Each structure stands twice: as structure tokens, then as C-alpha cells.
Short mmCIF file of C-alpha atoms and ligand atoms in Angstrom, two decimals:
data_model
loop_
_atom_site.label_atom_id
_atom_site.label_comp_id
_atom_site.label_asym_id
_atom_site.label_seq_id
_atom_site.Cartn_x
_atom_site.Cartn_y
_atom_site.Cartn_z
CA MET A 1 -0.71 29.33 10.26
CA SER A 2 1.65 31.67 12.22
CA THR A 3 5.18 30.41 13.46
CA TYR A 4 5.47 29.29 17.26
CA PRO A 5 7.05 32.28 19.57
CA ASP A 6 10.68 32.80 19.87
CA LEU A 7 10.77 31.69 23.60
CA HIS A 8 12.19 33.75 26.84
CA LEU A 9 12.45 34.23 30.05
CA TYR A 10 10.82 37.65 31.49
CA ILE A 11 12.44 39.33 34.22
CA ASN A 12 12.27 42.81 35.29
CA GLY A 13 10.37 44.04 32.75
CA GLU A 14 12.96 42.58 29.74
CA TRP A 15 13.19 39.52 27.87
CA ARG A 16 15.84 37.24 27.98
CA LYS A 17 17.56 34.09 26.65
CA THR A 18 20.09 32.22 28.82
CA ALA A 19 23.19 29.91 28.15
CA ARG A 20 21.23 26.70 28.34
CA ASP A 21 17.96 25.93 26.46
CA LEU A 22 15.81 22.61 25.86
CA PRO A 23 13.44 21.91 23.19
CA VAL A 24 9.81 22.11 23.14
CA ILE A 25 7.90 19.47 21.43
CA ASN A 26 4.88 19.24 19.33
CA PRO A 27 3.05 16.17 21.03
CA ALA A 28 1.12 15.35 17.41
CA THR A 29 4.06 15.14 15.48
CA GLU A 30 7.01 14.63 18.04
CA GLU A 31 8.81 17.51 16.29
CA GLU A 32 10.87 20.28 17.80
CA ILE A 33 8.86 23.63 17.61
CA GLY A 34 11.04 26.01 19.74
CA ARG A 35 13.83 26.12 22.06
CA LEU A 36 13.05 27.10 25.73
CA PRO A 37 15.92 28.85 27.87
CA HIS A 38 16.47 27.66 31.13
CA ALA A 39 17.01 29.75 34.31
CA GLU A 40 20.03 29.76 36.49
CA LYS A 41 20.15 30.35 40.13
CA SER A 42 21.25 34.06 39.12
CA ASP A 43 18.15 34.60 36.95
CA LEU A 44 16.21 33.39 39.94
CA ASP A 45 17.59 35.79 42.46
CA ASP A 46 16.94 38.76 39.67
CA ALA A 47 13.76 37.84 39.36
CA LEU A 48 13.49 37.75 43.33
CA GLU A 49 15.02 41.28 43.43
CA ALA A 50 12.79 42.77 40.73
CA ALA A 51 9.49 41.26 42.26
CA GLU A 52 10.52 42.60 45.59
CA ALA A 53 10.97 46.36 43.90
CA GLY A 54 7.88 45.36 41.78
CA PHE A 55 5.70 44.80 44.88
CA ARG A 56 6.88 48.29 46.42
CA VAL A 57 5.38 49.74 43.25
CA TRP A 58 2.33 47.63 42.47
CA SER A 59 0.96 47.67 46.05
CA GLN A 60 0.50 51.33 46.20
CA THR A 61 -0.92 51.60 43.06
CA PRO A 62 -4.71 52.42 43.04
CA PRO A 63 -6.73 49.53 42.59
CA VAL A 64 -8.69 51.04 39.43
CA GLU A 65 -5.13 51.73 37.76
CA ARG A 66 -4.38 48.14 38.38
CA ALA A 67 -7.50 47.10 37.09
CA SER A 68 -7.24 48.95 34.02
CA VAL A 69 -3.79 47.36 33.34
CA LEU A 70 -5.63 44.11 33.56
CA VAL A 71 -8.46 44.81 31.18
CA ASN A 72 -6.01 46.28 28.83
CA ALA A 73 -4.12 43.19 28.75
CA ALA A 74 -7.21 41.06 28.36
CA ALA A 75 -8.16 43.46 25.44
CA LEU A 76 -4.90 42.72 23.96
CA MET A 77 -5.33 38.87 24.00
CA ARG A 78 -8.68 38.90 22.74
CA LYS A 79 -7.09 40.31 19.80
CA ARG A 80 -4.11 38.08 19.86
CA GLN A 81 -6.45 35.20 19.98
CA GLU A 82 -5.66 33.05 16.98
CA GLU A 83 -1.91 33.59 17.42
CA ILE A 84 -2.10 32.46 20.83
CA ALA A 85 -4.44 29.57 20.34
CA THR A 86 -1.99 28.33 17.35
CA ALA A 87 1.06 28.35 19.61
CA ILE A 88 -1.45 26.34 22.41
CA THR A 89 -2.16 23.90 19.57
CA GLN A 90 1.35 23.67 18.41
CA GLU A 91 2.72 22.78 21.91
CA HIS A 92 -0.16 21.00 23.64
CA GLY A 93 -1.90 19.22 20.87
CA LYS A 94 -5.49 20.27 21.71
CA PRO A 95 -7.94 20.90 18.68
CA ILE A 96 -7.62 24.41 17.68
CA THR A 97 -11.40 25.25 18.50
CA GLN A 98 -10.70 24.05 22.23
CA ALA A 99 -7.40 26.28 22.04
CA ARG A 100 -9.31 29.54 20.99
CA LEU A 101 -11.77 28.94 23.92
CA GLU A 102 -8.88 28.51 26.34
CA VAL A 103 -7.81 31.88 25.17
CA ILE A 104 -11.09 33.37 25.89
CA ARG A 105 -11.45 31.58 29.35
CA GLY A 106 -8.04 33.16 30.19
CA CYS A 107 -9.08 36.49 29.12
CA GLU A 108 -12.45 36.30 31.54
CA PHE A 109 -10.06 35.35 34.23
CA PHE A 110 -8.38 38.77 33.74
CA GLU A 111 -11.52 40.66 33.48
CA TRP A 112 -13.44 39.14 36.49
CA ASP A 113 -10.34 39.69 38.82
CA ALA A 114 -10.09 43.34 37.68
CA GLY A 115 -13.28 44.07 38.84
CA GLU A 116 -12.51 42.36 41.89
CA ALA A 117 -9.36 44.51 42.51
CA THR A 118 -11.52 47.12 43.14
CA ARG A 119 -13.85 45.53 45.40
CA THR A 120 -11.47 44.22 48.29
CA TYR A 121 -13.58 45.74 50.80
CA GLY A 122 -12.64 46.01 54.41
CA ARG A 123 -15.28 46.56 57.23
CA VAL A 124 -15.94 48.65 60.22
CA ILE A 125 -16.57 46.45 63.51
CA PRO A 126 -18.95 48.39 65.90
CA SER A 127 -17.14 49.64 69.30
CA GLY A 128 -17.62 52.14 72.11
CA PRO A 129 -17.61 55.85 71.86
CA GLY A 130 -14.23 57.18 70.60
CA VAL A 131 -12.94 53.93 69.46
CA ARG A 132 -13.06 52.25 65.83
CA HIS A 133 -12.04 48.95 64.94
CA VAL A 134 -11.25 48.74 60.93
CA VAL A 135 -10.42 45.69 59.17
CA HIS A 136 -8.00 46.04 55.70
CA HIS A 137 -7.02 43.63 53.37
CA GLN A 138 -3.26 44.14 51.89
CA PRO A 139 -1.74 42.43 49.45
CA ILE A 140 0.41 39.26 50.88
CA GLY A 141 3.61 40.20 48.95
CA VAL A 142 5.64 38.21 46.23
CA VAL A 143 3.76 35.33 45.15
CA ALA A 144 6.04 32.38 43.88
CA ALA A 145 3.48 30.56 41.45
CA PHE A 146 3.64 27.27 39.20
CA SER A 147 1.32 26.65 36.38
CA PRO A 148 0.95 23.14 34.58
CA TRP A 149 0.97 22.02 30.97
CA ASN A 150 -2.85 21.14 30.77
CA PHE A 151 -4.14 24.56 30.24
CA PRO A 152 -1.33 26.58 28.78
CA MET A 153 -2.79 29.95 28.86
CA SER A 154 -5.78 30.04 31.30
CA GLN A 155 -4.19 28.16 34.03
CA PRO A 156 -1.25 30.57 34.48
CA SER A 157 -3.97 33.80 33.75
CA ARG A 158 -6.04 32.11 36.89
CA LYS A 159 -2.71 32.77 39.09
CA VAL A 160 -1.34 35.59 37.67
CA ALA A 161 -4.58 37.86 37.31
CA GLY A 162 -5.68 36.89 40.94
CA ALA A 163 -2.41 38.02 42.41
CA ILE A 164 -1.73 41.18 40.44
CA ALA A 165 -5.39 42.33 41.00
CA ALA A 166 -4.65 42.13 44.51
CA GLY A 167 -1.46 44.13 44.61
CA CYS A 168 1.08 41.53 44.59
CA SER A 169 4.04 40.74 42.35
CA VAL A 170 4.61 37.31 40.84
CA ILE A 171 7.47 35.04 39.86
CA LEU A 172 5.75 32.71 37.65
CA LYS A 173 7.11 29.15 36.72
CA ALA A 174 5.10 27.98 34.06
CA SER A 175 5.06 24.40 32.35
CA GLU A 176 8.47 23.95 30.28
CA GLU A 177 6.23 21.39 28.01
CA THR A 178 3.93 24.24 27.35
CA PRO A 179 5.74 27.65 27.66
CA ALA A 180 3.86 30.05 25.08
CA GLY A 181 0.36 30.65 26.73
CA ALA A 182 2.29 31.75 29.82
CA LEU A 183 4.71 34.01 27.48
CA HIS A 184 1.69 35.65 25.63
CA ILE A 185 0.28 36.49 29.14
CA ALA A 186 3.59 38.44 29.91
CA ARG A 187 3.76 39.95 26.44
CA ALA A 188 0.02 41.05 27.08
CA LEU A 189 0.40 42.88 30.49
CA HIS A 190 3.86 44.47 29.32
CA ASP A 191 2.33 46.09 26.44
CA ALA A 192 -0.47 46.95 28.54
CA GLY A 193 1.93 48.90 30.77
CA LEU A 194 2.68 46.84 33.72
CA PRO A 195 5.25 48.17 35.83
CA PRO A 196 8.64 46.12 35.45
CA GLY A 197 9.43 43.49 38.26
CA VAL A 198 5.41 43.01 38.72
CA LEU A 199 5.35 39.81 36.97
CA ASN A 200 8.71 37.58 36.04
CA LEU A 201 8.13 34.47 34.06
CA VAL A 202 10.77 31.71 34.39
CA PHE A 203 11.22 28.15 33.20
CA GLY A 204 14.13 25.77 34.34
CA GLU A 205 14.17 22.38 36.45
CA PRO A 206 11.00 22.37 38.38
CA ALA A 207 12.43 21.24 41.48
CA GLU A 208 15.30 23.67 41.53
CA ILE A 209 13.60 26.62 40.99
CA SER A 210 10.77 25.65 43.72
CA GLU A 211 13.16 24.73 45.99
CA HIS A 212 15.46 28.28 45.67
CA LEU A 213 12.29 30.43 45.45
CA ILE A 214 10.40 28.95 48.47
CA LYS A 215 12.83 29.50 50.85
CA GLN A 216 13.46 33.07 50.01
CA ASP A 217 12.38 35.75 52.59
CA PRO A 218 10.41 38.02 50.10
CA VAL A 219 8.46 34.85 49.05
CA ARG A 220 5.17 35.20 50.90
CA LEU A 221 2.79 32.80 49.10
CA VAL A 222 3.22 29.54 47.09
CA ALA A 223 0.54 29.22 44.52
CA PHE A 224 0.50 25.86 42.58
CA THR A 225 -1.52 23.91 40.21
CA GLY A 226 -0.38 20.32 39.34
CA SER A 227 -0.06 16.58 41.14
CA THR A 228 -1.08 16.22 44.39
CA ALA A 229 2.47 14.50 44.92
CA VAL A 230 4.33 17.82 43.91
CA GLY A 231 1.93 19.89 45.81
CA ARG A 232 2.38 18.02 49.21
CA HIS A 233 6.03 18.41 48.58
CA LEU A 234 6.09 22.22 47.84
CA THR A 235 3.58 22.40 50.82
CA MET A 236 6.23 20.79 53.12
CA LEU A 237 8.87 23.38 52.06
CA ALA A 238 6.56 26.13 52.38
CA ALA A 239 5.83 24.87 55.96
CA GLN A 240 9.51 25.11 56.81
CA HIS A 241 9.15 29.07 56.25
CA MET A 242 5.74 29.52 57.93
CA THR A 243 4.82 30.62 53.95
CA PRO A 244 1.08 29.76 53.31
CA VAL A 245 0.24 28.24 50.15
CA LEU A 246 -2.85 27.75 47.54
CA MET A 247 -2.98 24.18 46.48
CA GLU A 248 -5.21 23.16 43.07
CA LEU A 249 -4.26 19.39 42.80
CA GLY A 250 -5.55 16.36 41.77
CA GLY A 251 -9.33 15.20 41.42
CA HIS A 252 -10.91 12.04 40.31
CA ALA A 253 -14.69 13.19 39.80
CA PRO A 254 -17.55 11.21 40.03
CA VAL A 255 -20.78 11.45 38.05
CA ILE A 256 -23.76 10.33 39.68
CA VAL A 257 -26.50 9.01 37.25
CA CYS A 258 -29.94 9.01 38.81
CA GLU A 259 -32.77 6.81 37.22
CA ASP A 260 -35.32 9.46 36.63
CA THR A 261 -32.65 11.35 34.16
CA ASP A 262 -32.81 11.73 30.36
CA VAL A 263 -30.37 8.65 29.72
CA GLU A 264 -29.26 9.26 26.59
CA THR A 265 -28.62 12.80 26.47
CA ALA A 266 -26.81 12.37 29.92
CA ALA A 267 -24.54 9.58 28.40
CA ILE A 268 -23.55 11.61 24.97
CA SER A 269 -22.82 14.86 27.21
CA GLY A 270 -20.59 12.85 29.60
CA ALA A 271 -18.64 11.17 26.35
CA ILE A 272 -18.20 14.73 24.79
CA ARG A 273 -17.02 16.18 28.13
CA LYS A 274 -14.79 13.22 28.88
CA MET A 275 -12.77 13.51 25.74
CA ARG A 276 -12.61 17.26 26.40
CA ASN A 277 -8.46 18.23 26.43
CA ALA A 278 -8.18 14.51 25.79
CA GLY A 279 -9.37 14.22 29.33
CA GLN A 280 -6.17 15.93 31.02
CA VAL A 281 -8.20 18.40 33.30
CA CYS A 282 -8.65 17.67 37.09
CA THR A 283 -12.15 18.45 36.89
CA SER A 284 -12.71 15.83 34.09
CA PRO A 285 -15.57 13.42 34.56
CA THR A 286 -14.13 10.05 35.26
CA ARG A 287 -15.76 7.66 37.61
CA PHE A 288 -19.48 7.13 36.37
CA PHE A 289 -21.77 5.93 38.84
CA VAL A 290 -25.32 4.70 37.27
CA HIS A 291 -28.53 3.51 38.73
CA GLU A 292 -28.45 -0.09 37.45
CA SER A 293 -32.13 -0.02 36.08
CA ILE A 294 -30.53 2.37 33.29
CA PHE A 295 -26.97 1.28 33.44
CA GLU A 296 -26.79 -0.87 30.14
CA GLN A 297 -28.76 1.94 28.16
CA TYR A 298 -26.58 4.75 29.50
CA ALA A 299 -23.30 2.50 29.01
CA ASP A 300 -24.18 1.80 25.44
CA ALA A 301 -24.95 5.33 24.46
CA PHE A 302 -21.82 6.57 26.31
CA VAL A 303 -19.60 4.04 24.21
CA SER A 304 -20.97 4.40 20.70
CA ARG A 305 -20.30 8.41 21.35
CA ALA A 306 -16.79 7.96 22.92
CA ALA A 307 -16.03 5.58 19.98
CA GLU A 308 -16.86 8.31 17.27
CA THR A 309 -14.82 10.90 18.70
CA ILE A 310 -12.49 12.12 16.00
CA VAL A 311 -9.07 12.18 16.90
CA GLY A 312 -6.22 13.77 15.31
CA ASN A 313 -3.81 16.63 14.81
CA GLY A 314 -5.52 19.34 16.52
CA PHE A 315 -5.19 21.61 13.30
CA GLU A 316 -7.40 19.74 11.23
CA PRO A 317 -11.05 20.32 10.78
CA ASN A 318 -13.65 18.58 12.71
CA VAL A 319 -10.74 17.03 15.04
CA GLU A 320 -12.23 16.38 18.60
CA MET A 321 -9.44 15.16 20.53
CA GLY A 322 -5.84 15.68 19.92
CA PRO A 323 -2.94 13.70 21.33
CA LEU A 324 -1.91 13.38 24.88
CA ALA A 325 0.36 16.25 26.19
CA ASN A 326 3.36 13.97 26.69
CA ASP A 327 4.59 10.64 26.37
CA ARG A 328 4.36 9.89 30.24
CA ARG A 329 0.59 9.87 29.79
CA VAL A 330 0.87 7.39 27.31
CA ALA A 331 2.55 5.12 29.43
CA ALA A 332 0.43 6.05 32.66
CA LEU A 333 -2.86 5.25 30.60
CA THR A 334 -1.71 1.87 29.32
CA GLU A 335 -0.56 0.71 32.58
CA LEU A 336 -3.77 1.54 34.33
CA VAL A 337 -6.30 -0.02 31.56
CA ASP A 338 -3.92 -3.09 31.64
CA ASP A 339 -4.15 -3.51 35.15
CA ALA A 340 -8.05 -2.69 35.18
CA ARG A 341 -8.58 -5.41 32.53
CA ASP A 342 -6.60 -7.90 34.62
CA GLN A 343 -8.63 -7.36 37.69
CA GLY A 344 -11.84 -8.39 35.39
CA ALA A 345 -13.09 -4.77 33.84
CA GLU A 346 -14.33 -4.92 30.36
CA VAL A 347 -12.58 -2.92 27.84
CA ARG A 348 -15.90 -1.72 25.75
CA THR A 349 -14.18 0.70 23.45
CA GLY A 350 -10.53 1.75 22.92
CA GLY A 351 -7.52 1.26 25.45
CA SER A 352 -4.39 1.53 23.54
CA ARG A 353 -2.10 3.98 21.73
CA LEU A 354 -3.08 5.28 18.51
CA GLY A 355 -0.64 5.14 15.56
CA ASP A 356 3.19 5.04 16.09
CA LYS A 357 3.76 9.06 15.58
CA GLY A 358 2.65 11.47 18.29
CA TYR A 359 1.10 10.67 21.87
CA PHE A 360 -2.34 9.69 20.48
CA PHE A 361 -4.42 7.68 22.81
CA GLU A 362 -7.95 5.91 21.80
CA PRO A 363 -11.15 7.29 23.51
CA THR A 364 -11.42 4.60 26.04
CA VAL A 365 -14.40 3.41 28.19
CA LEU A 366 -14.15 0.72 30.67
CA VAL A 367 -17.12 -0.72 32.30
CA ASN A 368 -17.97 -3.13 35.68
CA VAL A 369 -14.35 -1.91 36.95
CA PRO A 370 -13.78 -3.50 40.28
CA ASP A 371 -12.98 -1.11 42.96
CA SER A 372 -9.57 -2.94 43.36
CA ALA A 373 -8.19 -1.62 40.02
CA ARG A 374 -5.84 1.10 40.53
CA VAL A 375 -7.84 3.58 38.27
CA MET A 376 -10.56 3.33 40.71
CA GLN A 377 -8.28 5.44 42.93
CA GLU A 378 -5.61 6.85 41.14
CA GLU A 379 -6.53 9.98 38.70
CA PRO A 380 -6.30 8.87 35.28
CA PHE A 381 -5.66 12.32 33.75
CA GLY A 382 -6.55 11.04 30.05
CA PRO A 383 -9.33 10.21 27.82
CA LEU A 384 -10.64 7.04 30.11
CA ALA A 385 -14.11 6.55 31.60
CA MET A 386 -15.01 3.93 34.26
CA ILE A 387 -18.70 3.38 34.14
CA ASN A 388 -20.03 1.11 37.11
CA PRO A 389 -23.85 0.24 38.31
CA VAL A 390 -25.14 1.49 41.79
CA ALA A 391 -28.34 -0.08 43.21
CA SER A 392 -29.16 3.52 45.39
CA LEU A 393 -28.22 7.14 45.55
CA ASP A 394 -26.74 6.15 49.02
CA GLU A 395 -24.20 3.86 47.53
CA ALA A 396 -23.08 6.15 44.73
CA ILE A 397 -22.74 8.82 47.14
CA GLU A 398 -20.42 6.21 49.12
CA LYS A 399 -18.65 5.43 46.42
CA ALA A 400 -18.25 9.11 45.12
CA ASN A 401 -16.80 10.00 48.22
CA SER A 402 -14.25 6.62 48.28
CA VAL A 403 -11.19 8.07 47.10
CA PRO A 404 -8.77 10.62 48.73
CA TYR A 405 -9.69 13.35 46.11
CA GLY A 406 -12.49 15.96 46.45
CA LEU A 407 -12.24 18.91 43.59
CA ALA A 408 -15.33 18.57 41.10
CA ALA A 409 -18.41 16.29 41.33
CA TYR A 410 -21.63 15.82 38.96
CA GLY A 411 -24.95 14.43 39.50
CA PHE A 412 -27.92 14.11 36.74
CA THR A 413 -31.38 13.98 38.08
CA ASN A 414 -34.50 16.32 38.05
CA ARG A 415 -35.64 15.11 41.61
CA ALA A 416 -35.06 17.99 44.43
CA ASP A 417 -34.59 15.56 47.02
CA TYR A 418 -31.71 13.67 45.04
CA VAL A 419 -29.91 16.95 44.65
CA ASP A 420 -30.24 18.16 48.25
CA ARG A 421 -28.88 14.67 49.13
CA MET A 422 -25.81 14.96 46.78
CA ILE A 423 -25.20 18.98 47.79
CA GLU A 424 -24.96 17.88 51.49
CA GLY A 425 -23.30 14.07 51.01
CA ILE A 426 -20.58 14.47 48.50
CA GLU A 427 -17.31 15.61 49.77
CA ALA A 428 -16.04 18.31 46.99
CA GLY A 429 -15.23 21.61 46.42
CA ASN A 430 -17.40 22.05 43.37
CA VAL A 431 -20.68 20.18 43.10
CA SER A 432 -22.54 20.56 39.68
CA ILE A 433 -26.31 19.00 38.58
CA ASN A 434 -27.09 18.33 35.24
CA THR A 435 -24.09 20.20 33.90
CA LEU A 436 -20.46 19.16 33.68
CA GLU A 437 -19.08 22.59 33.79
CA ALA A 438 -17.26 22.76 37.07
CA SER A 439 -15.96 26.05 37.29
CA LEU A 440 -16.60 29.87 36.06
CA PRO A 441 -14.43 33.01 36.62
CA GLU A 442 -16.91 34.38 39.13
CA THR A 443 -17.36 30.90 40.97
CA PRO A 444 -15.02 29.63 43.77
CA PHE A 445 -12.93 26.85 42.51
CA GLY A 446 -10.95 24.50 44.56
CA GLY A 447 -10.79 21.30 46.51
CA VAL A 448 -11.05 19.30 49.72
CA LYS A 449 -9.21 16.72 50.99
CA HIS A 450 -6.23 15.62 48.69
CA SER A 451 -7.24 17.88 46.12
CA GLY A 452 -6.15 21.07 48.09
CA TYR A 453 -7.27 24.23 49.73
CA GLY A 454 -7.69 27.91 48.80
CA ARG A 455 -9.99 29.14 46.14
CA GLU A 456 -9.40 30.74 42.95
CA GLY A 457 -12.37 32.91 41.14
CA GLY A 458 -15.30 34.10 42.54
CA THR A 459 -15.32 36.72 45.23
CA GLU A 460 -13.19 34.53 47.40
CA GLY A 461 -10.61 34.26 44.87
CA LEU A 462 -8.32 37.57 45.79
CA HIS A 463 -8.29 36.90 49.55
CA ASN A 464 -5.49 33.94 48.96
CA TYR A 465 -3.19 37.09 47.86
CA MET A 466 -4.06 39.40 50.71
CA ILE A 467 -3.57 39.49 54.27
CA THR A 468 -6.40 40.71 57.02
CA LYS A 469 -5.06 43.52 59.08
CA ASN A 470 -7.11 44.93 61.98
CA VAL A 471 -6.45 48.39 62.90
CA SER A 472 -7.90 49.55 66.80
CA HIS A 473 -8.24 53.32 66.83
CA SER A 474 -8.90 55.00 70.17
CA LEU A 475 -9.56 58.82 69.69
CA THR A 476 -7.94 59.61 73.13
CA ILE A 477 -5.01 57.47 74.99
CA VAL A 478 -6.41 54.85 76.95
P1 NAD B 501 4.08 15.74 37.86
O1 NAD B 501 3.43 15.66 39.07
O2 NAD B 501 5.62 15.70 37.34
O3 NAD B 501 4.27 17.61 37.39
C1 NAD B 501 2.93 18.34 37.52
C2 NAD B 501 3.33 19.76 37.21
O4 NAD B 501 4.14 20.24 38.47
C3 NAD B 501 4.21 20.08 36.17
O5 NAD B 501 3.61 21.22 35.64
C4 NAD B 501 5.44 20.13 36.69
O6 NAD B 501 6.42 21.14 35.99
C5 NAD B 501 5.44 20.51 37.86
N1 NAD B 501 6.54 20.11 38.67
C6 NAD B 501 6.78 18.88 39.08
N2 NAD B 501 8.07 18.91 40.15
C7 NAD B 501 7.99 20.38 40.45
C8 NAD B 501 8.66 20.50 41.59
N3 NAD B 501 9.58 19.94 42.07
N4 NAD B 501 8.42 22.05 41.84
C9 NAD B 501 7.75 22.92 41.05
N5 NAD B 501 6.75 22.36 40.02
C10 NAD B 501 6.80 20.84 39.93
O7 NAD B 501 3.11 15.10 36.74
P2 NAD B 501 3.08 15.07 35.13
O8 NAD B 501 3.48 13.91 34.71
O9 NAD B 501 3.70 16.50 34.54
O10 NAD B 501 1.41 15.21 35.32
C11 NAD B 501 0.88 14.29 35.83
C12 NAD B 501 -0.20 14.33 36.94
O11 NAD B 501 -0.04 15.77 37.33
C13 NAD B 501 -1.61 14.18 36.46
O12 NAD B 501 -1.86 12.80 36.75
C14 NAD B 501 -2.45 14.79 37.38
O13 NAD B 501 -2.54 14.37 38.40
C15 NAD B 501 -1.64 15.99 37.46
N6 NAD B 501 -1.84 17.35 37.08
C16 NAD B 501 -2.69 17.98 37.56
C17 NAD B 501 -3.05 19.39 36.89
C18 NAD B 501 -4.35 20.01 37.44
O14 NAD B 501 -4.96 21.03 36.79
N7 NAD B 501 -4.65 19.89 38.74
C19 NAD B 501 -2.33 19.79 35.78
C20 NAD B 501 -1.39 18.96 35.10
C21 NAD B 501 -1.46 17.76 36.00
#
């Protein structure tokens, strides 16, 4: 196993240590695996100055040249896949097979956005003789980006690739708990020839960093992925400066299982997907609404596959689920399960912490969970599924929409009329039928309601990082 990387800040094209550093912990063993330098205000000011200078250079760099840096960085990360995946499993705990796939997904974001960099077309608006109206899309400026710990490499990839493909410069504050993924992105871009200042990477006290950066004049966009509570706070800070935001926040994904579906296959696929990344995914399938005629069969098959999930250290062969990423999640899940049980939910499997070393939690399935249970409203962000019977598709859609979130939603059916009713009726940014895949680099991803706004990926993605400028040009003075 290669060793965990030596952690640094990355400012103006240089690697930097600081006077203060804090430990990074392996959640499977609770052992310290590295020391992370924390930025002081002076480091942040250096990053701001570098990002301003970097923007002047990068926004004037031809899109094909920008694209080439992105593609070359992705190629380097593909070559370094094993090294990056190893670091991710060390700091996050997920099985190494899932970490390897995450690295590839991160590279795909770079590759897709590289292509999009060359396609930020404007348009010509028809007008009278001697007059042209031309719409241009130009990079917005310096982006302050904040990425979370659940996908240490692919989450920051999404933001960094989109912003720099569009011609922006970035100050990224990645997660202090899982810093190596972002560090590897900076390393690959550095090695691929990204000019100094275009990407700056900082770590530290999250609230201090966001408060300091968001109020600065050069920062023209705040891009955040994380909880709705923090997203709301950052949106309010940004509003004081009229700075736009891109917010990818929490979810509480419903899964509607209709009576015509292949019950066993749908149940097994649900149980496997639920436990991916130990359920710490904003699109994780969570509230299962199953037609009452197939409810028992579905719940039995789901519970039996969930209970078979192999839990352990992500480096052990065949492990399907690692520990939770931190002890906060263990405490939060324990509380949610206890509350649901007290309110009458049946715990069909799991429900407790596993062992006394590492933040392991049992794959957990609750059935017949009352709407009043906290977990039916709050995002569990863990290996916890709730399965309830419904009498009709209308009831399922009503329940799907009954939470403030609207990120991903899933349906299982072969009936075209059911599909149509789900597409029309479900309040979510992403609806998937007969698949639990919610987003790909080439599809736009984002939420409605408290799940945020703006889209990442697809042909829509780069527009968050650009302004629209209309130019009216008369050939004679009028
Ligand atoms: P949290 O709300 O404290 O933190 C979420 C993320 O925001 C972390 O990466 C954290 O470093 C960052 N953050 C916190 N305060 C900040 C601030 N003032 N300025 C800038 N960044 C700040 O919660 P947590 O315990 O880390 O995670 C719990 C919840 O977060 C989960 O239940 C889930 O809802 C949400 N979450 C969502 C995603 C996602 O992909 N949408 C990812 C991770 C966490």
C-alpha cells in the first residue's frame, strides 16, 4: 500500500505548509494518517491575490488550450488511479473498489468539461439592417468553492473542472476530513501545466474561511456542496454582496416501486445501491414506497440482501461497505433509529454501531415507519433505508413530495402511464426510472426546493460559471 500523501496548501502554483496543522483520521482504525496545514487569513489573502492574477491570464487563454490542460490532468489522474484510490480509502473508509471508480468518475468530469470548454457558444439575434445583437458567454471571475467529504476526489473534480473549463480561477476549500482527493487534483493540474493562481487549494476552519472569502470583491461566485443548513448560511453571506451561488445540498430520495415491477430484482438492486458509500450520498435511495400488493415480498428480499452486506475495512477483499466517514454520523444515525423505533417503526435488520474500533454501523432497514419519525423528514446520510407500503401511485407521489428536499427520485415500473405520472408529478431535479443512477458527467445535476439550485454537468454545467453579455452593434451612429 502506498503511503498517504504529505498534505499542503496550494497557492499561486506553490505548495505551502503553515504554522498550525491538525490530524487526519482513518475512520476504519481511528488512527492518525496525516497532518493537514490550516490556512491563516494571510494565506487566504495570498490565494485571493493569486486567483485574481490567475483569472486575468486564464480567461484570456483560448478554450482549446484550457481543454488540453484539463484532458492532460485527467490522463495523469487515470495513471495515478491506484495511488489516489488508496488515499481515499485511507481517509474516507470506502472500499478500494469504490474508490477506484470514484477516481475514474472524477476524471470523466474533467474530460466532459474539457469538451464543453470549446462549446460555450453565443448567438446572433436577428435585427434590422446595419445592426447586430450578439450574445457572448464570458467566465464570471474568481470562484470560491467548497466541497464535502463523501466523495473526496469526484466532488471537488466537479467544481474545479467546471470552473476552470469556463475560464474562471478558483479558491477551493475542500474537506479537512478527506483532503487527499483535492490535493491530487491540484497536483495533476500543476503537472499538466495549469498557470499559477488558476487553482488555489486551502484548508482550515470552514466558517472562518467562507466568511473571509465570500465578502471579498474579487469573488464572483460561491459554489458549495454539503448540507442545506450550511448552504443556507453561505447563501445569506453571499447575498450581502449580491454574489451569485451554486448550491448542491441535501436530498432524501424517494423510490417508488410499482406493482408491475420485477420485485426481487428491484429489491436487491435497491439494497446494494443503498449501502454504496455507506449511504453517504446526497442521491442515496432512502424512502422506499412500495405498492401494498408486493410490499412483503419486496421488504423480505431487500432486508435479506442488506443483511448480507459485507462490512469492514475498505482494503479487505470483498468488503462492500466501509465505516461511516466520521463519528458524527454514527451518533446521528443512532439517534434517528432510536427515534423511529420509539415511534413504532420495525427494525428489520441492523440499527446499531458495529464493534468498538472505527466508525462502523450496521446496514439498517426500517419498515412501517410512521411519517412522524424524524428520519422520514431528515436526511439520514448513512446506510439506513425506510420501506413503507402505499395503496396507489398517487399516494406514493404525494409522500415522495412531502419533504422539503428535491434532489433525486427513483421509480420502478414498466408501465408508460406510470412513468409519465412520475415525471410530471415528482418534485426533484433528477428522476430515474428502473435505475438508481442519478447523474453522469453528461447529464445536468442539481436540486429543487431545499436541495439547492444551479446545475453541474451536462451542457448546462458551465453556464453557472459564466455571465451572459449582450452586445448591440450599429454600423452607423444612430
Ligand atoms: P456540516 O453541515 O457541518 O458540513 C457539511 C460540509 O460543509 C462539510 O464539508 C463542512 O466542511 C462544510 N462546512 C461546514 N460549515 C461550513 C462553513 N461555515 N463554511 C464553509 N463550509 C462549511 O455537516 P457534516 O456533519 O459534515 O455532514 C452532515 C450533513 O451534511 C449530512 O447529513 C448531509 O446532509 C450533508 N452533506 C451533504 C453532502 C452532499 O453531497 N450534498 C455531502 C456531505 C455532507
